[in-house]
PDB file of C-alpha atoms and ligand atoms in Angstrom:
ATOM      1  CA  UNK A 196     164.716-250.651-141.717  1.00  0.00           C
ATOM      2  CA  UNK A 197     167.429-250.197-139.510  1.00  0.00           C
ATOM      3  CA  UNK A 198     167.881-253.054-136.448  1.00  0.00           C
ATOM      4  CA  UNK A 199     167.882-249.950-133.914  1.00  0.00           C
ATOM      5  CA  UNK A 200     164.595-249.201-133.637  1.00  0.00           C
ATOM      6  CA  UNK A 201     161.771-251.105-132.476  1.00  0.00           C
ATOM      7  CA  UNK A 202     162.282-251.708-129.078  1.00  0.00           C
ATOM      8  CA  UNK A 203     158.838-251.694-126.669  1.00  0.00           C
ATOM      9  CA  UNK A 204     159.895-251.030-122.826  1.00  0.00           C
ATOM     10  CA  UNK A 205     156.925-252.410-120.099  1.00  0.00           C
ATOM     11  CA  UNK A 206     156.752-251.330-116.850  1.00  0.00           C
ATOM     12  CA  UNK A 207     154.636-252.114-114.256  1.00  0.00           C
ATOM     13  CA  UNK A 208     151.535-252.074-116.626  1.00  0.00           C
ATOM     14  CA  UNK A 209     147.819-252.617-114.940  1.00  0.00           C
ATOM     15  CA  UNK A 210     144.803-252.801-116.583  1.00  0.00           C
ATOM     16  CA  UNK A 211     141.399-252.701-115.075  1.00  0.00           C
ATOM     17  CA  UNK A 212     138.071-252.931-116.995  1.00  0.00           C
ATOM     18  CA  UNK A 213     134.884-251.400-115.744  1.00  0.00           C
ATOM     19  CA  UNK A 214     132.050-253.776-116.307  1.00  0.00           C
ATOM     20  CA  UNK A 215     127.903-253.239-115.198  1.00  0.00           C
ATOM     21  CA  UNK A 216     129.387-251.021-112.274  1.00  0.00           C
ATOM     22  CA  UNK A 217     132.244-253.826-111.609  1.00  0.00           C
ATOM     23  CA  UNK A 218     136.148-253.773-111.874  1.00  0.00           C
ATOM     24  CA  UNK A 219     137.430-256.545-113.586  1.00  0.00           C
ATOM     25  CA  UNK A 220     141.605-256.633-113.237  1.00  0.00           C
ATOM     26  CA  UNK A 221     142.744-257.669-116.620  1.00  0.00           C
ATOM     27  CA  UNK A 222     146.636-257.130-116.392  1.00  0.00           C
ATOM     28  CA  UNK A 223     148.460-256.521-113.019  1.00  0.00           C
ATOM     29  CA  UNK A 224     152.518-255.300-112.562  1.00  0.00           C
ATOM     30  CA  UNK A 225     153.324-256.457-116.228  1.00  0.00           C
ATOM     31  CA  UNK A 226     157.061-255.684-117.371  1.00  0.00           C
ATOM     32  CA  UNK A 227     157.929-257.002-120.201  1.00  0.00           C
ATOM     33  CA  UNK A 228     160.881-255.886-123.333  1.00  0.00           C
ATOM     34  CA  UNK A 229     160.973-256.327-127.096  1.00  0.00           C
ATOM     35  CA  UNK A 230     164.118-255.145-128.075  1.00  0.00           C
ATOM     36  CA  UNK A 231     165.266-254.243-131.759  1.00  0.00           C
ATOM     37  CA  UNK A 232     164.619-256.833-134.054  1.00  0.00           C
ATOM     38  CA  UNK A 233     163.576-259.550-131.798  1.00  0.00           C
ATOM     39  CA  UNK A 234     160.614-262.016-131.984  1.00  0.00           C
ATOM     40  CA  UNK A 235     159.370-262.103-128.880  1.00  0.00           C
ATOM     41  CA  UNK A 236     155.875-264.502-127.996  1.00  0.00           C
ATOM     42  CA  UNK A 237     153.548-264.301-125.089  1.00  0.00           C
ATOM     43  CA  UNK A 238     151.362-267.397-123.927  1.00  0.00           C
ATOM     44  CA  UNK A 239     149.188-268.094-121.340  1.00  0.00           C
ATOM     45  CA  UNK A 240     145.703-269.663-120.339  1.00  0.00           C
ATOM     46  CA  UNK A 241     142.420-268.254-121.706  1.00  0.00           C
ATOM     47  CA  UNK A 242     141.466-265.034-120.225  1.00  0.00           C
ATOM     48  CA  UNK A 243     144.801-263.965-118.794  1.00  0.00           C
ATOM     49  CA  UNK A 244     145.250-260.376-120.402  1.00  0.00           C
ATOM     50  CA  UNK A 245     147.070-261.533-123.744  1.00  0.00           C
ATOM     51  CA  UNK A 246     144.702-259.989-126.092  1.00  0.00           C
ATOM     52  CA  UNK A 247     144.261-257.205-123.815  1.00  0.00           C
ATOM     53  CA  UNK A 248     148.128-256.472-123.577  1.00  0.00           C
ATOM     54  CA  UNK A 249     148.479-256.331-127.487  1.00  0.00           C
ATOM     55  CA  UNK A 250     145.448-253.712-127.472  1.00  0.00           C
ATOM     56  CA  UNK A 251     147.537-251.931-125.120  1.00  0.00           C
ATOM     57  CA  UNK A 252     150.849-251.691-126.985  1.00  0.00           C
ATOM     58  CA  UNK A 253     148.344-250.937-130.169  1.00  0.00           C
ATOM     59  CA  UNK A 254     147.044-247.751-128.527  1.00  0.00           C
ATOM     60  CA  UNK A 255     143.438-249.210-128.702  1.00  0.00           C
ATOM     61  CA  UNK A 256     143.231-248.976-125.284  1.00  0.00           C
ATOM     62  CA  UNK A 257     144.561-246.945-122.413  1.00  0.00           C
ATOM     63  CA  UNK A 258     146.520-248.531-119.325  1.00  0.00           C
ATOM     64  CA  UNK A 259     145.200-247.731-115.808  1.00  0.00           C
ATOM     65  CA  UNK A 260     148.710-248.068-114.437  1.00  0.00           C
ATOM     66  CA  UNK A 261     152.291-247.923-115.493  1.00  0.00           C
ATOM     67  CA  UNK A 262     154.114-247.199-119.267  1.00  0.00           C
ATOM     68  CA  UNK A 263     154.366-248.809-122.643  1.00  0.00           C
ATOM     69  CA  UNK A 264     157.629-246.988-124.706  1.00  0.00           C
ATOM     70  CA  UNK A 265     158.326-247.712-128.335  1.00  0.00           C
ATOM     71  CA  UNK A 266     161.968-246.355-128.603  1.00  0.00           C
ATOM     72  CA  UNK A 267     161.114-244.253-125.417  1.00  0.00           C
ATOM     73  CA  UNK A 268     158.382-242.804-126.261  1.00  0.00           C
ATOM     74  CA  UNK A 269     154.922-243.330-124.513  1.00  0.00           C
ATOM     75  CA  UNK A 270     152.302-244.624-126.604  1.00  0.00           C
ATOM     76  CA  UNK A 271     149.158-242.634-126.310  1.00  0.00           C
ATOM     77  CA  UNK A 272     147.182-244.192-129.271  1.00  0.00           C
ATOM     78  CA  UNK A 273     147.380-246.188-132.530  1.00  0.00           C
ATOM     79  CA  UNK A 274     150.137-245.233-134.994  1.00  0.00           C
ATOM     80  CA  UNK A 275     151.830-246.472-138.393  1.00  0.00           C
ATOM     81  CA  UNK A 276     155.353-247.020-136.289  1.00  0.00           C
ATOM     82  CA  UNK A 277     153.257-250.131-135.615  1.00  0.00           C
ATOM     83  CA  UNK A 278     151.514-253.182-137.324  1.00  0.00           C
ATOM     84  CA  UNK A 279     148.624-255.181-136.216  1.00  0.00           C
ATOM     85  CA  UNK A 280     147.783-258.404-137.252  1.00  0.00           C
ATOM     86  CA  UNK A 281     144.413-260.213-135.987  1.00  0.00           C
ATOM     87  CA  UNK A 282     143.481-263.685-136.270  1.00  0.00           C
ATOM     88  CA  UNK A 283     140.335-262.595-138.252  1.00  0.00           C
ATOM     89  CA  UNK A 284     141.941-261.995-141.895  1.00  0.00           C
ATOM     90  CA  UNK A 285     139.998-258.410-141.753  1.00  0.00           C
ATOM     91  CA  UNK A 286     140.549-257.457-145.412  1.00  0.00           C
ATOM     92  CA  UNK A 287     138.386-255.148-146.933  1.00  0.00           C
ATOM     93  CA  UNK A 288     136.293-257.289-149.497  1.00  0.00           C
ATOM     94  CA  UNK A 289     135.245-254.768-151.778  1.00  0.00           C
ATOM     95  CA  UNK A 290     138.924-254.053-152.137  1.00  0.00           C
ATOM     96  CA  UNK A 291     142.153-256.290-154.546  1.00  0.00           C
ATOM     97  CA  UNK A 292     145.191-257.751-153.170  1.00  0.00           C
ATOM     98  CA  UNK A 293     146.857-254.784-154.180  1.00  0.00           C
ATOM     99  CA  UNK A 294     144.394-251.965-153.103  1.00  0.00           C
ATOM    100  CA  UNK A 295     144.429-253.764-149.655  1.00  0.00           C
ATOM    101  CA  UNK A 296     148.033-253.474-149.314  1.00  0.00           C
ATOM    102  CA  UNK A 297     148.071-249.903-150.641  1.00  0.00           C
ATOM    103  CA  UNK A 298     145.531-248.832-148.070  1.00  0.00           C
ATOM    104  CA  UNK A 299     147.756-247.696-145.078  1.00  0.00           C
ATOM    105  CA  UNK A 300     150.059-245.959-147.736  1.00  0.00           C
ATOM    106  CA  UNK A 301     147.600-243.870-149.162  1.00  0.00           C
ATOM    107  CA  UNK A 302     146.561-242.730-145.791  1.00  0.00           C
ATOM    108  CA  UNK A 303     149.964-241.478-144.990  1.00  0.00           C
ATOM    109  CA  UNK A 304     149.593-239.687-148.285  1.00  0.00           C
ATOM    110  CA  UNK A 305     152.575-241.868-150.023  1.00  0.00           C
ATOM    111  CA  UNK A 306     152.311-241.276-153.764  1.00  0.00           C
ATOM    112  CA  UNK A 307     150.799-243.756-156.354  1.00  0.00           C
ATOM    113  CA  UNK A 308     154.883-245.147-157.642  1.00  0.00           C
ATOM    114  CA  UNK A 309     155.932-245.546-154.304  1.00  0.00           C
ATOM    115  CA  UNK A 310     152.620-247.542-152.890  1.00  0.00           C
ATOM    116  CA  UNK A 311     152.957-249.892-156.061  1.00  0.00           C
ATOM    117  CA  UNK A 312     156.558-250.527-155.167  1.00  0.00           C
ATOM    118  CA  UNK A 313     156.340-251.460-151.839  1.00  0.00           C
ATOM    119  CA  UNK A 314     153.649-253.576-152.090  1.00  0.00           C
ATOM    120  CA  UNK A 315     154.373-255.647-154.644  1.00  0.00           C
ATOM    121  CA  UNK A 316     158.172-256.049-153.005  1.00  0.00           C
ATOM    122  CA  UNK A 317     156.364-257.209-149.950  1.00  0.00           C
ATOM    123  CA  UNK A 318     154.015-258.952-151.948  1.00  0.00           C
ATOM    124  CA  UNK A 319     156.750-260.880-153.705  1.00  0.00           C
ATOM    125  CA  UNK A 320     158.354-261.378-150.183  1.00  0.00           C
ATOM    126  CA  UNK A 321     155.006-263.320-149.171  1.00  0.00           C
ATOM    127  CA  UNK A 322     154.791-265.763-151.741  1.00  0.00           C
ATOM    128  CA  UNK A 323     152.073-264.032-153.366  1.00  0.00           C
ATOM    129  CA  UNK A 324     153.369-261.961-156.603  1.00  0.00           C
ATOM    130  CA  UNK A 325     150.715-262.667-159.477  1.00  0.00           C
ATOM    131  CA  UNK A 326     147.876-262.283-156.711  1.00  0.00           C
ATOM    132  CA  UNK A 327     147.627-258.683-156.742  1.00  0.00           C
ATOM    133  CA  UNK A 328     144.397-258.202-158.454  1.00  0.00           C
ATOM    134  CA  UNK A 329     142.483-261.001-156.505  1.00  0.00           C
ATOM    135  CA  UNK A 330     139.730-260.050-154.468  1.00  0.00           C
ATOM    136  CA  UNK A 331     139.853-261.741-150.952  1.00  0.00           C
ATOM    137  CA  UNK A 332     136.934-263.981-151.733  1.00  0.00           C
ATOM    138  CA  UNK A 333     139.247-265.530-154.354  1.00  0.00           C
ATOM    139  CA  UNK A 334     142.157-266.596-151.693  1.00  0.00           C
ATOM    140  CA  UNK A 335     142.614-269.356-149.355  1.00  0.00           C
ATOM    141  CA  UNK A 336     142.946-268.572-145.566  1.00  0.00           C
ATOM    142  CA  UNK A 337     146.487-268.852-145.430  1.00  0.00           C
ATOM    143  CA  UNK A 338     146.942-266.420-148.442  1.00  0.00           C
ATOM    144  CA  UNK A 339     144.193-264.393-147.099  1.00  0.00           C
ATOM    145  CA  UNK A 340     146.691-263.785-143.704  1.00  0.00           C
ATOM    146  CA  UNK A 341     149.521-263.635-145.345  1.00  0.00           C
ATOM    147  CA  UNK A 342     147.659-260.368-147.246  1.00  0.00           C
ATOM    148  CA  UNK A 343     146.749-259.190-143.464  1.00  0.00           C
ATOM    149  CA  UNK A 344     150.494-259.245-142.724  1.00  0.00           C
ATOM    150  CA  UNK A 345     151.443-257.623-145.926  1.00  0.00           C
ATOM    151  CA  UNK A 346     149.385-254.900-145.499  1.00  0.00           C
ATOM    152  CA  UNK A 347     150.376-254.532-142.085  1.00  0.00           C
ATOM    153  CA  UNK A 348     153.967-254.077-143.101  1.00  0.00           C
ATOM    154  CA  UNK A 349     153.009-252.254-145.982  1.00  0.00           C
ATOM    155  CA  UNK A 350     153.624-248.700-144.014  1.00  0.00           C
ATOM    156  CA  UNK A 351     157.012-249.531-142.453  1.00  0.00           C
ATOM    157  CA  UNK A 352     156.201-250.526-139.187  1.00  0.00           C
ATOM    158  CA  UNK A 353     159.181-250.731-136.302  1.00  0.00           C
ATOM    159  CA  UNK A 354     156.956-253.548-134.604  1.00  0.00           C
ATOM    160  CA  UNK A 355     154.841-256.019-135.760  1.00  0.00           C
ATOM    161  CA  UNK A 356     152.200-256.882-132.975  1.00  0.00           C
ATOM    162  CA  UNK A 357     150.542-259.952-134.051  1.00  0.00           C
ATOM    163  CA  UNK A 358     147.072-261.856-131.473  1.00  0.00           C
ATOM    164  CA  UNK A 359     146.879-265.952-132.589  1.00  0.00           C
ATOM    165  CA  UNK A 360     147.609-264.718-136.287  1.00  0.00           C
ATOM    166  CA  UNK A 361     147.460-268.646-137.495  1.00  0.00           C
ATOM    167  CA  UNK A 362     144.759-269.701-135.335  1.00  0.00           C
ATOM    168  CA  UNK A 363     142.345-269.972-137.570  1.00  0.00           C
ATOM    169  CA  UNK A 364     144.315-272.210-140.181  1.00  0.00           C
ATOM    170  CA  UNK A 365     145.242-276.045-140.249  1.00  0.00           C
ATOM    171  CA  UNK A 366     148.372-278.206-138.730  1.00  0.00           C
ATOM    172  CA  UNK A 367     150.208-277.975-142.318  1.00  0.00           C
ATOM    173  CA  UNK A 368     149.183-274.245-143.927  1.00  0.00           C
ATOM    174  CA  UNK A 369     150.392-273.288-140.361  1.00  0.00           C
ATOM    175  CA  UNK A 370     153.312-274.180-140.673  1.00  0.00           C
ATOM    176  CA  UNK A 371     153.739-272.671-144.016  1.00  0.00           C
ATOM    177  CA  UNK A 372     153.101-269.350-142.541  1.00  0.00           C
ATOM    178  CA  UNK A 373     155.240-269.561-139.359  1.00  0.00           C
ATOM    179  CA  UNK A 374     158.541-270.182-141.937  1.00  0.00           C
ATOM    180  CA  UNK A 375     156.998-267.345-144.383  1.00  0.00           C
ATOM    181  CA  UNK A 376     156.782-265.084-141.531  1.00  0.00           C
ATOM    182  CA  UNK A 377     160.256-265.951-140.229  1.00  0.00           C
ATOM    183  CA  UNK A 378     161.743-265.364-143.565  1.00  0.00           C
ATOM    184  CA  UNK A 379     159.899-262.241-143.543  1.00  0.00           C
ATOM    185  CA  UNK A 380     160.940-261.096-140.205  1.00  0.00           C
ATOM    186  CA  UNK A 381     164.686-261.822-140.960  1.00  0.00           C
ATOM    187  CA  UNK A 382     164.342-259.988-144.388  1.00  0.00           C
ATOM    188  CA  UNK A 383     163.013-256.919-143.095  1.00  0.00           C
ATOM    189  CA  UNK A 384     164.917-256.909-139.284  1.00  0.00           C
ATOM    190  CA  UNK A 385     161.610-255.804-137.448  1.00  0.00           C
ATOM    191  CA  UNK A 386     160.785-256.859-134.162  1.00  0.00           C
ATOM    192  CA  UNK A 387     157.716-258.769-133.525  1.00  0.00           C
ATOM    193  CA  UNK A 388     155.658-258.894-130.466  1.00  0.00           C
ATOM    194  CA  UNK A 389     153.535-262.781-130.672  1.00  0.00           C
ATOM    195  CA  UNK A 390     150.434-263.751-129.173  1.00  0.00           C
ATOM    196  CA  UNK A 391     149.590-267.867-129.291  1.00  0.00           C
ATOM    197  CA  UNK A 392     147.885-270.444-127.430  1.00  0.00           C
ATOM    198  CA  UNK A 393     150.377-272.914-129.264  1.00  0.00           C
ATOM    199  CA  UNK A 394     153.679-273.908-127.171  1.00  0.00           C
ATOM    200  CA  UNK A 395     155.618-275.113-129.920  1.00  0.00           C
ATOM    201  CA  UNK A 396     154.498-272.073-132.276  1.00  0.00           C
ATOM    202  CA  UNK A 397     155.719-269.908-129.820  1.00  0.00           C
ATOM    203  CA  UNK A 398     159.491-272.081-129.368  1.00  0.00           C
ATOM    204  CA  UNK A 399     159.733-272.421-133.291  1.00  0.00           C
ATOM    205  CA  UNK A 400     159.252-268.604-133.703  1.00  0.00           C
ATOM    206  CA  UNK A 401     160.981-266.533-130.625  1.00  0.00           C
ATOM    207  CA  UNK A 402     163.695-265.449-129.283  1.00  0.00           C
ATOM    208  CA  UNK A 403     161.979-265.236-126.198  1.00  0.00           C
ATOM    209  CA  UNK A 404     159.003-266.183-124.685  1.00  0.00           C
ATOM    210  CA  UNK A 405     157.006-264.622-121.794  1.00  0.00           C
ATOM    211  CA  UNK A 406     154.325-266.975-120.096  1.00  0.00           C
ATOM    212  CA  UNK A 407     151.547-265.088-118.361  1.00  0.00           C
ATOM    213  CA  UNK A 408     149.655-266.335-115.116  1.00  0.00           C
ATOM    214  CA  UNK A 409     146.115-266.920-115.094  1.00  0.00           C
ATOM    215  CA  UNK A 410     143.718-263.711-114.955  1.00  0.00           C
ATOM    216  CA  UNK A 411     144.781-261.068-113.001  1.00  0.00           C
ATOM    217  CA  UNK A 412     147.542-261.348-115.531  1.00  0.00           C
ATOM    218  CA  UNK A 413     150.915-260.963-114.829  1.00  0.00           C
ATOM    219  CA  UNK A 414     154.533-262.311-115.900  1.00  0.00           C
ATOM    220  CA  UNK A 415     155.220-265.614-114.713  1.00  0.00           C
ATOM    221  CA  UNK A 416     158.419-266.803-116.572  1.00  0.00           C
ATOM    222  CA  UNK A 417     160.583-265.576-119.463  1.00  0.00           C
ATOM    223  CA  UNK A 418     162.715-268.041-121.517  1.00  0.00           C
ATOM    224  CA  UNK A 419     165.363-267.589-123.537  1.00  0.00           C
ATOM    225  CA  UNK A 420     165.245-269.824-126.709  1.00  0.00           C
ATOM    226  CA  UNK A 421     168.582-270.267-127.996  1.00  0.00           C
ATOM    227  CA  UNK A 422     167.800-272.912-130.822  1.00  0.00           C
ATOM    228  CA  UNK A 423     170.122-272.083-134.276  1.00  0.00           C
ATOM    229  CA  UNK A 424     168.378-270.203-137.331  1.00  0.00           C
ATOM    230  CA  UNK A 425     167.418-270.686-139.185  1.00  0.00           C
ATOM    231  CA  UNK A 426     164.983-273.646-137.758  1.00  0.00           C
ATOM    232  CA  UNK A 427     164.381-276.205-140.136  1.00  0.00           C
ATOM    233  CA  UNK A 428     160.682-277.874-139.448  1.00  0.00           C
ATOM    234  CA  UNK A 429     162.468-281.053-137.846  1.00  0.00           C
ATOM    235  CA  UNK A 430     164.046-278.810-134.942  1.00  0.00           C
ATOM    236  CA  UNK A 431     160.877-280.141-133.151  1.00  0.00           C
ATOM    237  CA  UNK A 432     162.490-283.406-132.865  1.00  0.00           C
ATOM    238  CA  UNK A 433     165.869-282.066-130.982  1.00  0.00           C
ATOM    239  CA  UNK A 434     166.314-282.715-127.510  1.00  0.00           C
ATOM    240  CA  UNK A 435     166.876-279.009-126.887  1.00  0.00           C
ATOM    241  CA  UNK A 436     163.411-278.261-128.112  1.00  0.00           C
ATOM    242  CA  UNK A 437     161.505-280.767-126.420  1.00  0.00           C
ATOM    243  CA  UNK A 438     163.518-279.545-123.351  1.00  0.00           C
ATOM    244  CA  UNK A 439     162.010-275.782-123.456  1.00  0.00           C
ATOM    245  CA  UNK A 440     158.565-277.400-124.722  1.00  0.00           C
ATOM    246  CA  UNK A 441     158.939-279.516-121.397  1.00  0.00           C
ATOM    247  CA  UNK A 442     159.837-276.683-118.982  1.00  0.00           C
ATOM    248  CA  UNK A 443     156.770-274.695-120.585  1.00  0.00           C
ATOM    249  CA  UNK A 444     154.214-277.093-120.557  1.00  0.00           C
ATOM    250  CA  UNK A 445     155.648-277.276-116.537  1.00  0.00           C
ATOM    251  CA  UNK A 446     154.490-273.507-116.416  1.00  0.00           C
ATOM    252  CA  UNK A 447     151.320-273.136-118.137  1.00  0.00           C
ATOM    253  CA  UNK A 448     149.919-276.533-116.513  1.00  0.00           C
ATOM    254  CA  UNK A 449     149.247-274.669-113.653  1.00  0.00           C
ATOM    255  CA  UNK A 450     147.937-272.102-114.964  1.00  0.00           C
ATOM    256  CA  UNK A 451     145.650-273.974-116.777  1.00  0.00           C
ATOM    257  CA  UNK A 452     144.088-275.601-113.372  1.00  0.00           C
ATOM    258  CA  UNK A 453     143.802-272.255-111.863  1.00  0.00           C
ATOM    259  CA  UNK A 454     142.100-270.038-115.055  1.00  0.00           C
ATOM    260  CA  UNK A 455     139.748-273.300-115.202  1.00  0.00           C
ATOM    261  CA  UNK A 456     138.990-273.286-111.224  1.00  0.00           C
ATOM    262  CA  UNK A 457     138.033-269.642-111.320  1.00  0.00           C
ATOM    263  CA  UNK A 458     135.842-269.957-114.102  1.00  0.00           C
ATOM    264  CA  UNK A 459     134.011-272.566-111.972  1.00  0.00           C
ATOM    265  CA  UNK A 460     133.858-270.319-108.808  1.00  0.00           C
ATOM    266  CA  UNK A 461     132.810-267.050-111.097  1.00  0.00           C
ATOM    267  CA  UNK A 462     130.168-269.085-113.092  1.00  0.00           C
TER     268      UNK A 462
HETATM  269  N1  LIG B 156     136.301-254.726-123.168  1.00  0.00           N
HETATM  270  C1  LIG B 156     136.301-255.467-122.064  1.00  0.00           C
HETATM  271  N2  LIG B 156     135.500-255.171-121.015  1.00  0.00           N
HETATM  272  C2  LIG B 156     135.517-255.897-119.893  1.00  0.00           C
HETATM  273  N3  LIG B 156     136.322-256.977-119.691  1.00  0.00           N
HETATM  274  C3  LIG B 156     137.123-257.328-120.705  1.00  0.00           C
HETATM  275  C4  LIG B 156     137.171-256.607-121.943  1.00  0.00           C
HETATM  276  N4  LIG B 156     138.082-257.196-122.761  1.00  0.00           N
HETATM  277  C5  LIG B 156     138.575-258.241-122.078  1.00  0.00           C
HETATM  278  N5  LIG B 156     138.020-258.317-120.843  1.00  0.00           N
HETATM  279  C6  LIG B 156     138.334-259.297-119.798  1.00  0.00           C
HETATM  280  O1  LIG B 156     139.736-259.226-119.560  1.00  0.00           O
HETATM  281  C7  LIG B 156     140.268-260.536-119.392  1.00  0.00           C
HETATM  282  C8  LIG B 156     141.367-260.769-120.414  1.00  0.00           C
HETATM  283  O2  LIG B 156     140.819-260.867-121.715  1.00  0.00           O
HETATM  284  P1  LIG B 156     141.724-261.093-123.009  1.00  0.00           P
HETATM  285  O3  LIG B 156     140.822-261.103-124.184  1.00  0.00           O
HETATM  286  O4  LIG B 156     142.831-260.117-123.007  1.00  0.00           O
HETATM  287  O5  LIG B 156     142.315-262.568-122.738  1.00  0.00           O
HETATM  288  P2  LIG B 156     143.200-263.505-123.676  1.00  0.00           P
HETATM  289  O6  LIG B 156     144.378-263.938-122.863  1.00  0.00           O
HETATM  290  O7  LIG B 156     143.475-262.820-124.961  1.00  0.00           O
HETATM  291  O8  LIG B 156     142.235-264.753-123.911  1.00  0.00           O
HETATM  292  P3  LIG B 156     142.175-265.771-125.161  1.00  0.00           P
HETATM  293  O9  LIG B 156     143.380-266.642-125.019  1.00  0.00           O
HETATM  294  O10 LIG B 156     140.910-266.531-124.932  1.00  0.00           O
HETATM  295  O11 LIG B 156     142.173-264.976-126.410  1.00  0.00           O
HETATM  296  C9  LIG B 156     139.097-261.500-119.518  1.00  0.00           C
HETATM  297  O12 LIG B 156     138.657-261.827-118.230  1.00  0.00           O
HETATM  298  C10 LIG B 156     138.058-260.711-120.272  1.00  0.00           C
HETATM  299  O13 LIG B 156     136.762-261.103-119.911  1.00  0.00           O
HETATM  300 MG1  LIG B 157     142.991-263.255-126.950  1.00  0.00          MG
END
């Protein structure tokens, strides 16, 4: 993986849902970058579009307005130039460690030596060589993830679009999997687009962080996040940190009232 690719280009992106006969605006006038081998996050209140922006740069769904590039091309539907990661672990049961991993690879028709190689390098990578013939009932949640994001790399994505991958897990595995996947991410050079609820997820993690507004979505701030790498767990104590958690917490407050005020008015 070369550092030159993987760079998502935003503009002036609108999304409107139809719902029973109604329009709902999801996303409004969103421009937003990823360049080559960043880590970029996006947070916001409940409901503002972040889910909905991921499905976007995913190809799940179509925009109503404006353009989502990966290395200037338009996206016009899912592809293996990038990897999604949910907060569900959705891993095929039925299936190993391995033969999850190998999944996407067989589908682009890779051949049986070079699926076995690159998933038990990633594998290895992930803290989770000697796993590959558990079945996912047999692995905690934090393994079972760290699976999802093997397997999501497992095809040599450019991006890796990931929606509240940790949610789901405690304070302390959490934090296990944010260094994993930083380690990952530096290992590989990818670029990474974040979704989280979690304000100091998002500083440990990015590069940068876009905040959203409250539904209609739309970009409110982007900060820079110039902490050193690598971040050792105590960087949350250093007076640069709590300064960007401070300005932040400024941001989304806001937000907050105003997503929770229109919930009042629509219900
Ligand atoms: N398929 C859909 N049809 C109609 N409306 C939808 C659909 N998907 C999402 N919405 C609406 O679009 C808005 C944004 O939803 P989205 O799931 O993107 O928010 P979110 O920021 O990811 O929220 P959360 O933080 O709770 O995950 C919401 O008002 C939601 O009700
Ligand atoms: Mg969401």
């Amino acid at each position: 993986m070369t550092s030159s690719v993987g760079h998502i280009e935003i503009r002036d992106l609108t999304l409107r849902f139809a719902q029973q006969g109604q329009s709902v605006q999801a996303l409004q006038g969103i421009t937003l970058d990823v360049h080559s081998g960043e880590f970029v996050s996006v947070i916001g209140p409940s409901g503002c579009g972040k889910s909905t922006l991921l499905n976007l740069v995913a190809g799940f769904i179509a925009p109503s307005g404006g353009s989502i590039t990966l290395d200037g091309k338009p996206i016009s539907g899912p592809g293996a130039d990038r990897g999604v990661v949910f907060q569900q672990y959705s891993l095929f049961p039925w299936k190993s460690v391995l033969d999850n991993v190998e999944f996407g690879l067989k589908l682009q028709g890779a051949d049986k030596r070079t699926r076995q190689q690159r998933a038990h390098h990633l594998l290895a990578l992930a803290g989770l060589g000697g796993f590959e013939n558990f079945y996912p009932s047999q692995l905690s949640g934090g393994m079972k993830q760290r699976v999802g994001i093997v397997r999501a790399l497992a095809a040599n994505p450019r991006i890796l679009l990931m929606d509240e991958p940790f949610g789901a897990l405690d304070t302390q595995t959490r934090a296990l999997m944010q260094q994993m996947l930083t380690e990952l991410w530096q290992t590989l050079g990818i670029s990474v687009l974040f979704i989280t609820h979690d304000i100091d997820e998002a500083i440990f993690l990015s590069d940068r962080i876009y905040v959203m507004t409250a539904r209609p979505g739309t970009i409110k701030a982007a900060l820079p996040v110039t902490l050193k790498r690598p971040r050792l767990p105590d960087v949350v104590l250093s007076p640069a940190f709590l300064e960007i958690r401070a300005r932040l917490h400024g941001l989304i407050a806001g937000e907050r009232q105003h997503a929770f005020s229109t919930e009042l008015v629509v219900a």
